[in-house]
Short mmCIF file of C-alpha atoms in Angstrom, two decimals:
data_model
loop_
_atom_site.label_atom_id
_atom_site.label_comp_id
_atom_site.label_asym_id
_atom_site.label_seq_id
_atom_site.Cartn_x
_atom_site.Cartn_y
_atom_site.Cartn_z
CA UNK A 22 -13.91 -36.20 -5.31
CA UNK A 23 -12.06 -39.20 -3.93
CA UNK A 24 -8.53 -39.41 -2.62
CA UNK A 25 -7.54 -41.67 -5.49
CA UNK A 26 -8.95 -39.61 -8.34
CA UNK A 27 -6.73 -39.36 -11.41
CA UNK A 28 -7.22 -36.50 -13.89
CA UNK A 29 -5.49 -36.38 -17.27
CA UNK A 30 -4.08 -33.25 -18.93
CA UNK A 31 -1.76 -32.55 -21.80
CA UNK A 32 0.56 -30.49 -19.58
CA UNK A 33 1.00 -30.16 -15.82
CA UNK A 34 2.86 -27.13 -14.48
CA UNK A 35 4.31 -27.31 -10.98
CA UNK A 36 4.48 -23.76 -9.62
CA UNK A 37 2.33 -20.71 -10.45
CA UNK A 38 4.87 -17.91 -10.30
CA UNK A 39 5.58 -15.75 -13.36
CA UNK A 40 7.46 -18.64 -14.96
CA UNK A 41 4.73 -21.22 -14.45
CA UNK A 42 2.09 -18.73 -15.56
CA UNK A 43 3.94 -18.09 -18.81
CA UNK A 44 4.43 -21.79 -19.55
CA UNK A 45 0.69 -22.31 -19.01
CA UNK A 46 -0.16 -19.31 -21.17
CA UNK A 47 1.86 -20.69 -24.10
CA UNK A 48 0.59 -24.24 -23.83
CA UNK A 49 -3.02 -23.11 -23.52
CA UNK A 50 -2.58 -20.81 -26.52
CA UNK A 51 -1.48 -23.91 -28.43
CA UNK A 52 -4.70 -25.69 -27.45
CA UNK A 53 -3.16 -28.03 -24.87
CA UNK A 54 -5.14 -28.75 -21.70
CA UNK A 55 -3.06 -27.48 -18.79
CA UNK A 56 -3.15 -27.87 -15.01
CA UNK A 57 -1.19 -25.57 -12.69
CA UNK A 58 -0.29 -26.59 -9.12
CA UNK A 59 0.56 -23.98 -6.48
CA UNK A 60 1.26 -24.42 -2.76
CA UNK A 61 1.31 -20.70 -1.88
CA UNK A 62 0.13 -17.65 -3.84
CA UNK A 63 -0.52 -17.57 -7.57
CA UNK A 64 1.97 -15.03 -8.86
CA UNK A 65 4.89 -16.44 -6.91
CA UNK A 66 7.93 -14.90 -5.26
CA UNK A 67 8.24 -11.99 -7.68
CA UNK A 68 4.75 -10.63 -7.09
CA UNK A 69 4.70 -10.82 -3.30
CA UNK A 70 8.22 -11.01 -1.88
CA UNK A 71 10.74 -9.98 -4.54
CA UNK A 72 10.55 -7.82 -7.69
CA UNK A 73 7.35 -5.91 -7.00
CA UNK A 74 7.62 -5.09 -3.28
CA UNK A 75 11.36 -4.42 -3.43
CA UNK A 76 10.96 -1.92 -6.26
CA UNK A 77 8.03 -0.29 -4.46
CA UNK A 78 10.33 0.26 -1.47
CA UNK A 79 13.23 1.46 -3.62
CA UNK A 80 11.42 3.83 -5.97
CA UNK A 81 10.81 6.65 -3.42
CA UNK A 82 14.37 6.34 -2.13
CA UNK A 83 15.84 6.69 -5.62
CA UNK A 84 13.39 9.41 -6.67
CA UNK A 85 14.36 11.48 -3.62
CA UNK A 86 18.06 10.96 -4.38
CA UNK A 87 17.49 12.15 -7.96
CA UNK A 88 15.52 15.16 -6.70
CA UNK A 89 18.34 16.11 -4.35
CA UNK A 90 20.66 16.21 -7.37
CA UNK A 91 18.33 18.51 -9.31
CA UNK A 92 18.88 22.29 -9.09
CA UNK A 93 15.77 24.11 -7.92
CA UNK A 94 14.30 20.97 -6.38
CA UNK A 95 16.83 19.80 -3.85
CA UNK A 96 15.70 22.23 -1.16
CA UNK A 97 12.16 20.86 -1.33
CA UNK A 98 13.18 17.28 -0.50
CA UNK A 99 15.46 17.71 2.50
CA UNK A 100 13.15 15.96 4.94
CA UNK A 101 12.69 12.22 5.54
CA UNK A 102 10.45 10.00 3.47
CA UNK A 103 6.98 9.21 4.74
CA UNK A 104 7.83 5.61 5.62
CA UNK A 105 4.24 4.69 6.47
CA UNK A 106 3.06 5.81 3.03
CA UNK A 107 5.91 3.96 1.32
CA UNK A 108 5.07 0.75 3.19
CA UNK A 109 1.37 1.19 2.41
CA UNK A 110 2.13 1.55 -1.30
CA UNK A 111 4.36 -1.54 -1.13
CA UNK A 112 1.43 -3.44 0.37
CA UNK A 113 -0.85 -2.15 -2.40
CA UNK A 114 1.60 -3.38 -5.05
CA UNK A 115 1.49 -6.86 -3.52
CA UNK A 116 -2.34 -6.80 -3.42
CA UNK A 117 -1.94 -7.16 0.36
CA UNK A 118 -0.60 -10.65 -0.29
CA UNK A 119 -3.85 -11.86 -1.85
CA UNK A 120 -3.80 -13.55 -5.25
CA UNK A 121 -7.39 -13.09 -6.44
CA UNK A 122 -6.34 -11.10 -9.50
CA UNK A 123 -3.71 -13.63 -10.54
CA UNK A 124 -6.18 -16.46 -10.11
CA UNK A 125 -8.67 -14.67 -12.38
CA UNK A 126 -5.94 -14.30 -15.01
CA UNK A 127 -5.11 -18.00 -14.83
CA UNK A 128 -8.77 -18.90 -15.15
CA UNK A 129 -9.05 -16.48 -18.07
CA UNK A 130 -6.53 -18.42 -20.16
CA UNK A 131 -8.39 -21.65 -19.47
CA UNK A 132 -5.87 -23.35 -17.18
CA UNK A 133 -7.07 -25.36 -14.17
CA UNK A 134 -5.60 -24.39 -10.80
CA UNK A 135 -4.94 -26.93 -8.07
CA UNK A 136 -3.96 -25.53 -4.70
CA UNK A 137 -1.76 -27.70 -2.56
CA UNK A 138 1.62 -29.38 -2.45
CA UNK A 139 2.59 -31.04 -5.71
CA UNK A 140 5.06 -33.90 -5.98
CA UNK A 141 6.14 -35.98 -8.94
CA UNK A 142 4.77 -39.49 -8.62
CA UNK A 143 6.74 -41.19 -11.36
CA UNK A 144 6.97 -40.29 -15.07
CA UNK A 145 4.31 -37.86 -16.30
CA UNK A 146 2.43 -37.83 -12.99
CA UNK A 147 2.03 -35.25 -10.22
CA UNK A 148 0.33 -36.01 -6.92
CA UNK A 149 -1.34 -32.98 -5.32
CA UNK A 150 -2.15 -32.85 -1.62
CA UNK A 151 -4.73 -30.12 -1.03
CA UNK A 152 -4.87 -28.07 2.19
CA UNK A 153 -7.73 -30.27 3.42
CA UNK A 154 -5.66 -33.42 2.90
CA UNK A 155 -7.42 -34.54 -0.26
CA UNK A 156 -5.10 -36.14 -2.79
CA UNK A 157 -5.39 -36.18 -6.55
CA UNK A 158 -3.07 -37.47 -9.23
CA UNK A 159 -2.65 -35.37 -12.36
CA UNK A 160 -1.20 -37.13 -15.37
CA UNK A 161 0.44 -35.39 -18.32
CA UNK A 162 0.18 -36.73 -21.85
CA UNK A 163 3.03 -34.58 -23.09
CA UNK A 164 4.95 -32.70 -20.39
CA UNK A 165 5.42 -31.78 -16.76
CA UNK A 166 7.11 -28.41 -16.20
CA UNK A 167 8.84 -27.81 -12.86
CA UNK A 168 8.67 -24.07 -12.15
CA UNK A 169 9.11 -24.07 -8.38
CA UNK A 170 11.79 -21.39 -8.14
CA UNK A 171 14.19 -20.92 -5.25
CA UNK A 172 14.23 -20.13 -1.54
CA UNK A 173 16.62 -18.14 0.60
CA UNK A 174 19.66 -20.11 1.75
CA UNK A 175 20.78 -19.44 5.31
CA UNK A 176 24.27 -20.23 6.66
CA UNK A 177 24.77 -22.71 9.47
CA UNK A 178 25.64 -20.18 12.15
CA UNK A 179 25.39 -20.84 15.88
CA UNK A 180 22.25 -19.27 17.32
CA UNK A 181 20.73 -18.35 13.97
CA UNK A 182 17.37 -20.10 14.41
CA UNK A 183 16.71 -18.39 17.75
CA UNK A 184 17.42 -14.96 16.25
CA UNK A 185 14.61 -15.36 13.68
CA UNK A 186 16.58 -13.56 10.97
CA UNK A 187 15.11 -11.78 8.00
CA UNK A 188 15.44 -13.31 4.57
CA UNK A 189 14.43 -11.52 1.39
CA UNK A 190 10.78 -12.26 2.23
CA UNK A 191 10.83 -10.50 5.60
CA UNK A 192 12.90 -7.65 4.15
CA UNK A 193 10.29 -6.85 1.52
CA UNK A 194 7.19 -7.47 3.67
CA UNK A 195 8.20 -5.82 6.98
CA UNK A 196 5.46 -3.73 8.58
CA UNK A 197 7.75 -1.10 10.14
CA UNK A 198 11.21 0.38 9.69
CA UNK A 199 13.81 -1.12 12.03
CA UNK A 200 15.96 1.48 13.80
CA UNK A 201 19.11 -0.53 13.10
CA UNK A 202 19.51 -3.24 10.48
CA UNK A 203 22.43 -5.55 9.78
CA UNK A 204 22.55 -6.83 6.20
CA UNK A 205 24.80 -9.84 5.55
CA UNK A 206 25.79 -10.30 1.92
CA UNK A 207 27.09 -8.30 -1.01
CA UNK A 208 24.86 -9.29 -3.91
CA UNK A 209 21.70 -7.88 -5.46
CA UNK A 210 19.30 -8.52 -2.57
CA UNK A 211 21.80 -7.23 -0.01
CA UNK A 212 22.60 -4.01 -1.84
CA UNK A 213 19.01 -3.25 -2.84
CA UNK A 214 17.66 -3.83 0.65
CA UNK A 215 20.51 -1.85 2.22
CA UNK A 216 19.61 1.01 -0.13
CA UNK A 217 15.89 0.79 0.62
CA UNK A 218 16.02 0.55 4.41
CA UNK A 219 18.80 3.11 4.81
CA UNK A 220 16.68 5.47 2.73
CA UNK A 221 13.62 4.74 4.84
CA UNK A 222 15.41 5.62 8.06
CA UNK A 223 17.26 2.54 9.28
CA UNK A 224 20.90 2.69 10.28
CA UNK A 225 22.25 -0.05 8.04
CA UNK A 226 25.45 -2.01 8.58
CA UNK A 227 26.36 -4.04 5.50
CA UNK A 228 28.70 -6.97 6.16
CA UNK A 229 30.33 -8.46 3.06
CA UNK A 230 32.53 -11.53 3.22
CA UNK A 231 34.25 -10.77 -0.08
CA UNK A 232 36.34 -7.85 -1.28
CA UNK A 233 33.45 -5.86 -2.69
CA UNK A 234 29.81 -5.64 -3.72
CA UNK A 235 28.11 -7.11 -6.80
CA UNK A 236 31.03 -9.37 -7.62
CA UNK A 237 29.28 -10.84 -10.67
CA UNK A 238 29.46 -7.47 -12.40
CA UNK A 239 32.40 -5.34 -13.44
CA UNK A 240 34.40 -4.28 -10.34
CA UNK A 241 33.54 -0.59 -10.74
CA UNK A 242 29.82 -1.37 -10.30
CA UNK A 243 30.29 -2.56 -6.74
CA UNK A 244 32.74 0.24 -6.00
CA UNK A 245 30.32 2.98 -7.03
CA UNK A 246 27.39 1.39 -5.18
CA UNK A 247 29.47 0.97 -2.01
CA UNK A 248 30.61 4.59 -2.21
CA UNK A 249 27.03 5.81 -2.55
CA UNK A 250 25.77 3.65 0.33
CA UNK A 251 28.52 5.06 2.53
CA UNK A 252 27.62 8.62 1.53
CA UNK A 253 23.99 7.84 2.42
CA UNK A 254 25.06 6.89 5.94
CA UNK A 255 25.38 3.10 5.76
CA UNK A 256 28.35 1.35 7.36
CA UNK A 257 29.81 -0.85 4.61
CA UNK A 258 32.38 -3.40 5.77
CA UNK A 259 34.02 -5.68 3.22
CA UNK A 260 36.19 -8.68 4.03
CA UNK A 261 33.99 -9.28 7.06
CA UNK A 262 32.50 -12.62 8.07
CA UNK A 263 29.81 -13.25 10.67
CA UNK A 264 30.83 -15.96 13.13
CA UNK A 265 27.80 -16.01 15.46
CA UNK A 266 24.50 -14.27 16.10
CA UNK A 267 22.20 -14.06 19.11
CA UNK A 268 19.22 -12.05 20.28
CA UNK A 269 19.60 -10.54 23.74
CA UNK A 270 16.60 -8.74 25.27
CA UNK A 271 15.22 -8.18 21.79
CA UNK A 272 18.49 -6.88 20.35
CA UNK A 273 20.38 -8.80 17.67
CA UNK A 274 24.09 -9.21 18.37
CA UNK A 275 26.38 -10.28 15.52
CA UNK A 276 30.01 -11.16 16.20
CA UNK A 277 32.39 -10.87 13.24
CA UNK A 278 35.50 -12.84 12.44
CA UNK A 279 37.64 -10.02 13.78
CA UNK A 280 35.75 -10.06 17.08
CA UNK A 281 33.65 -6.94 16.50
CA UNK A 282 30.26 -6.96 18.20
CA UNK A 283 27.48 -5.28 16.20
CA UNK A 284 24.01 -4.65 17.63
CA UNK A 285 20.80 -4.12 15.67
CA UNK A 286 17.05 -4.52 15.82
CA UNK A 287 16.96 -6.96 12.90
CA UNK A 288 19.43 -8.89 10.78
CA UNK A 289 18.93 -9.79 7.11
CA UNK A 290 20.83 -12.67 5.54
CA UNK A 291 21.08 -12.29 1.78
CA UNK A 292 23.58 -15.08 1.28
CA UNK A 293 22.32 -17.01 -1.71
CA UNK A 294 19.44 -19.08 -3.01
CA UNK A 295 18.68 -22.80 -3.09
CA UNK A 296 16.35 -24.62 -5.49
CA UNK A 297 12.88 -25.54 -4.25
CA UNK A 298 13.24 -29.12 -5.38
CA UNK A 299 13.82 -30.90 -2.06
CA UNK A 300 10.23 -32.18 -1.68
CA UNK A 301 8.77 -32.39 -5.18
CA UNK A 302 9.31 -36.10 -5.81
CA UNK A 303 12.47 -35.96 -7.89
CA UNK A 304 13.51 -39.31 -6.45
CA UNK A 305 10.50 -40.95 -8.16
CA UNK A 306 12.01 -40.19 -11.55
CA UNK A 307 15.65 -40.93 -10.75
CA UNK A 308 16.74 -37.38 -9.87
CA UNK A 309 18.29 -36.05 -6.68
CA UNK A 310 15.96 -34.17 -4.32
CA UNK A 311 17.12 -30.65 -3.57
CA UNK A 312 19.27 -30.42 -6.70
CA UNK A 313 19.39 -27.91 -9.52
CA UNK A 314 17.97 -29.45 -12.68
CA UNK A 315 20.15 -29.60 -15.79
CA UNK A 316 18.33 -28.82 -19.02
CA UNK A 317 18.97 -28.46 -22.72
CA UNK A 318 18.25 -25.22 -24.58
CA UNK A 319 14.58 -26.16 -24.97
CA UNK A 320 14.45 -26.39 -21.14
CA UNK A 321 13.91 -30.15 -21.15
CA UNK A 322 15.60 -31.96 -18.28
CA UNK A 323 18.64 -33.92 -19.39
CA UNK A 324 17.87 -37.59 -19.92
CA UNK A 325 14.09 -37.21 -20.17
CA UNK A 326 11.62 -36.65 -23.00
CA UNK A 327 8.75 -35.25 -20.90
CA UNK A 328 10.15 -33.29 -17.93
CA UNK A 329 10.98 -29.58 -18.21
CA UNK A 330 12.65 -27.32 -15.61
CA UNK A 331 12.04 -23.65 -16.22
CA UNK A 332 13.28 -20.57 -14.38
CA UNK A 333 15.43 -20.52 -11.28
CA UNK A 334 15.36 -24.29 -10.73
CA UNK A 335 17.71 -24.87 -13.68
CA UNK A 336 20.26 -22.37 -12.29
CA UNK A 337 20.86 -20.73 -15.66
CA UNK A 338 19.89 -17.19 -14.66
CA UNK A 339 18.08 -16.42 -11.41
CA UNK A 340 16.10 -13.50 -12.80
CA UNK A 341 12.36 -13.15 -13.28
CA UNK A 342 12.59 -11.75 -16.81
CA UNK A 343 14.96 -14.52 -17.84
CA UNK A 344 12.64 -17.14 -16.34
CA UNK A 345 9.71 -15.71 -18.28
CA UNK A 346 11.83 -15.82 -21.44
CA UNK A 347 12.62 -19.46 -20.75
CA UNK A 348 8.92 -20.11 -20.15
CA UNK A 349 8.04 -18.79 -23.59
CA UNK A 350 10.70 -21.05 -25.12
CA UNK A 351 9.58 -24.08 -23.09
CA UNK A 352 5.90 -23.53 -23.89
CA UNK A 353 6.65 -23.30 -27.59
CA UNK A 354 8.86 -26.42 -27.44
CA UNK A 355 6.20 -28.43 -25.56
CA UNK A 356 3.54 -27.40 -28.08
CA UNK A 357 5.74 -28.21 -31.06
CA UNK A 358 6.67 -31.63 -29.74
CA UNK A 359 3.04 -32.36 -28.88
CA UNK A 360 2.19 -31.62 -32.51
CA UNK A 361 4.90 -34.01 -33.66
CA UNK A 362 7.15 -31.30 -35.04
CA UNK A 363 10.89 -31.78 -35.22
CA UNK A 364 12.73 -29.09 -33.28
CA UNK A 365 15.87 -27.44 -34.58
CA UNK A 366 17.49 -27.37 -31.16
CA UNK A 367 20.84 -26.51 -32.67
CA UNK A 368 19.53 -23.47 -34.53
CA UNK A 369 21.03 -20.48 -32.66
CA UNK A 370 18.08 -18.15 -33.26
CA UNK A 371 15.30 -20.77 -33.16
CA UNK A 372 12.01 -20.20 -31.34
CA UNK A 373 12.69 -23.28 -29.20
CA UNK A 374 16.23 -22.51 -28.06
CA UNK A 375 17.06 -20.35 -25.02
CA UNK A 376 20.25 -18.88 -26.42
CA UNK A 377 20.00 -15.67 -24.37
CA UNK A 378 20.84 -17.73 -21.28
CA UNK A 379 24.35 -18.11 -22.67
CA UNK A 380 25.02 -14.85 -24.46
CA UNK A 381 22.76 -11.96 -23.50
CA UNK A 382 21.37 -12.06 -19.95
CA UNK A 383 20.41 -8.51 -18.84
CA UNK A 384 20.16 -7.43 -15.23
CA UNK A 385 19.43 -4.19 -13.38
CA UNK A 386 20.32 -3.65 -9.72
CA UNK A 387 17.99 -0.92 -8.45
CA UNK A 388 20.39 0.73 -6.06
CA UNK A 389 21.46 4.37 -6.10
CA UNK A 390 23.27 4.51 -8.47
CA UNK A 391 21.66 1.81 -10.58
CA UNK A 392 23.90 -0.89 -12.00
CA UNK A 393 22.89 -2.54 -15.26
CA UNK A 394 24.71 -5.12 -17.33
CA UNK A 395 24.18 -7.57 -20.16
CA UNK A 396 26.37 -10.30 -21.58
CA UNK A 397 29.89 -10.99 -20.36
CA UNK A 398 32.10 -8.92 -18.10
CA UNK A 399 35.68 -8.36 -19.20
CA UNK A 400 36.91 -11.14 -16.90
CA UNK A 401 34.23 -13.56 -18.10
CA UNK A 402 34.96 -12.83 -21.75
CA UNK A 403 38.68 -13.44 -21.22
CA UNK A 404 38.00 -16.65 -19.31
CA UNK A 405 35.81 -17.82 -22.20
CA UNK A 406 38.77 -17.44 -24.53
CA UNK A 407 37.61 -14.36 -26.46
CA UNK A 408 40.19 -11.79 -27.55
CA UNK A 409 38.56 -8.68 -26.19
CA UNK A 410 39.12 -5.09 -25.22
CA UNK A 411 37.28 -3.09 -22.58
CA UNK A 412 36.27 0.46 -23.47
CA UNK A 413 35.37 2.72 -20.54
CA UNK A 414 33.69 6.12 -20.53
CA UNK A 415 32.57 8.39 -17.70
CA UNK A 416 28.86 8.97 -18.29
CA UNK A 417 29.28 12.54 -17.04
CA UNK A 418 31.00 13.28 -20.38
CA UNK A 419 27.63 13.48 -22.17
CA UNK A 420 25.38 16.54 -21.98
CA UNK A 421 22.33 14.51 -21.00
CA UNK A 422 23.98 13.38 -17.77
CA UNK A 423 24.39 16.92 -16.51
CA UNK A 424 20.77 17.68 -17.31
CA UNK A 425 19.62 14.52 -15.55
CA UNK A 426 21.47 15.27 -12.31
CA UNK A 427 23.83 17.88 -10.96
CA UNK A 428 27.20 16.22 -10.35
CA UNK A 429 26.15 13.08 -12.21
CA UNK A 430 28.53 10.22 -11.42
CA UNK A 431 28.56 7.03 -13.45
CA UNK A 432 30.56 4.86 -15.79
CA UNK A 433 29.96 2.77 -18.90
CA UNK A 434 31.94 -0.13 -20.30
CA UNK A 435 31.59 -2.14 -23.45
CA UNK A 436 33.57 -5.34 -23.98
CA UNK A 437 34.45 -5.62 -27.66
CA UNK A 438 35.38 -8.86 -29.41
CA UNK A 439 38.42 -7.75 -31.42
CA UNK A 440 38.14 -10.56 -33.96
CA UNK A 441 34.43 -10.34 -34.75
CA UNK A 442 34.03 -6.63 -33.85
CA UNK A 443 30.83 -7.25 -31.92
CA UNK A 444 29.96 -6.58 -28.31
CA UNK A 445 30.35 -9.39 -25.80
CA UNK A 446 29.04 -7.34 -22.89
CA UNK A 447 27.99 -3.88 -21.73
CA UNK A 448 27.78 -2.41 -18.22
CA UNK A 449 26.30 0.92 -17.13
CA UNK A 450 26.44 2.33 -13.60
CA UNK A 451 24.75 5.61 -12.74
CA UNK A 452 21.37 7.19 -11.98
CA UNK A 453 18.69 6.09 -14.43
CA UNK A 454 20.82 3.64 -16.40
CA UNK A 455 18.31 0.81 -16.01
CA UNK A 456 16.44 2.32 -18.96
CA UNK A 457 19.59 2.13 -21.10
CA UNK A 458 20.23 -1.57 -20.79
CA UNK A 459 17.76 -2.81 -23.41
CA UNK A 460 19.64 -1.00 -26.17
CA UNK A 461 22.75 -2.86 -25.03
CA UNK A 462 20.80 -6.12 -24.88
CA UNK A 463 19.76 -5.71 -28.51
CA UNK A 464 23.35 -4.99 -29.53
CA UNK A 465 24.69 -8.05 -27.69
CA UNK A 466 21.88 -10.48 -28.52
CA UNK A 467 21.79 -9.38 -32.16
CA UNK A 468 25.58 -9.43 -32.48
CA UNK A 469 25.37 -6.03 -34.12
CA UNK A 470 28.70 -5.17 -35.74
CA UNK A 471 30.51 -2.13 -34.35
CA UNK A 472 30.35 -0.62 -37.83
CA UNK A 473 26.55 -0.69 -37.77
CA UNK A 474 26.33 0.76 -34.25
CA UNK A 475 27.78 4.00 -35.61
CA UNK A 476 24.51 4.41 -37.52
CA UNK A 477 22.30 3.93 -34.44
CA UNK A 478 22.16 7.65 -33.67
CA UNK A 479 21.43 8.54 -30.01
CA UNK A 480 19.01 11.41 -29.36
CA UNK A 481 20.44 14.66 -28.03
CA UNK A 482 20.59 15.56 -25.18
CA UNK A 483 20.05 12.20 -23.50
CA UNK A 484 22.28 9.90 -21.51
CA UNK A 485 22.06 7.55 -24.51
CA UNK A 486 24.81 9.62 -26.09
CA UNK A 487 27.19 7.56 -23.98
CA UNK A 488 26.99 5.08 -26.89
CA UNK A 489 28.63 7.64 -29.15
CA UNK A 490 31.36 8.32 -26.58
CA UNK A 491 32.02 4.57 -26.24
CA UNK A 492 32.34 4.12 -30.00
CA UNK A 493 34.65 7.11 -30.27
CA UNK A 494 36.82 5.77 -27.46
CA UNK A 495 37.02 2.40 -29.22
CA UNK A 496 38.13 3.94 -32.50
CA UNK A 497 40.59 6.17 -30.65
#
């Protein structure tokens, strides 16, 4: 190999996380030669520092909480969790941060993997610098797909660099349980990690700048999660900003806007994400380095006919499952265009149009209680100009809730479009509700009329009967 070698492919994918893998899978299935470039581990953030390790940490915490709400079982689970075993299982789920299995999968679909840093080098070209310094240029006959994801965004606080704070990566890969942990933020990462580490034995202090938690969901979601965290022993402080941090003799000291001084062993900042586009050569194709990439519904970057941005980098929905959905759409669109097919980009249910990004994005927050939502919240629906009505039901009103957990506490809301009589959004909060959200996703994505939902009969006695209670409340 020489430093100036140029290799031609039909498609070049920049980033081998779940999104990049799915783009490659679809283009290879269509017979297109595909190269995948990865600077870290094949499998990406989700496999090693996000979805998989975080859920491995959370599952024992939530299972114990459920057991403690179950008559006849609660006495058997009074003791602490075996933190060492939980951490060992988390490490197993990440394959000990080795990507051999993911590499075998990529090879199995016939894609070529290039390890190293990839940068655009003008239209339809990606320059790859390998770990040994060797450079190659990969050219794409049809498409380059940017699937580089996001990174944690840290605030510009005095003393932050010296503190060596945790981000989501350190929070999910830590080798031991900190005695005291400060979590800064009120979103998904903050609430999930507060739940996990409090359950594993940390004394967690959660500092939230805003009025409440999970502010992108219905207000009651954050309220119920905050209440449960407090009951679990966490110190939840809303309306609290962090003005400075330092590490003194190994102890983290955070000073709040009100002058409070909080000490801990570690501090986690879960204060947002930024696109990993700052050093991928966007300037060589007239785009701004470090920016989010605007795309059409086929995931093609605005103003280009060859560049795609799939997953977090387009800022549509920073969720792994939504990125994989986009990848399937993008792969199909690339293949169709390569074959010379005309795409019906305006067709709302077309195979090449990511309409769910606008209308039916589902999400589960794996706290205790779980919070799950799809579509629009009441406030979002009203802001969008829909004439809507919110229908609320306490999930404890169904028999299945009492069987699931003694003293079950949770709430459900559906946002009904009063003119079209379809659902614009649904939110569930309560133990186990993550398994309910796909039924709501089908109702929202399929625009199922309220009249038809009456004939989707929930099994008795399950928590799914909350659907019946919601419909009854709507009809009055």
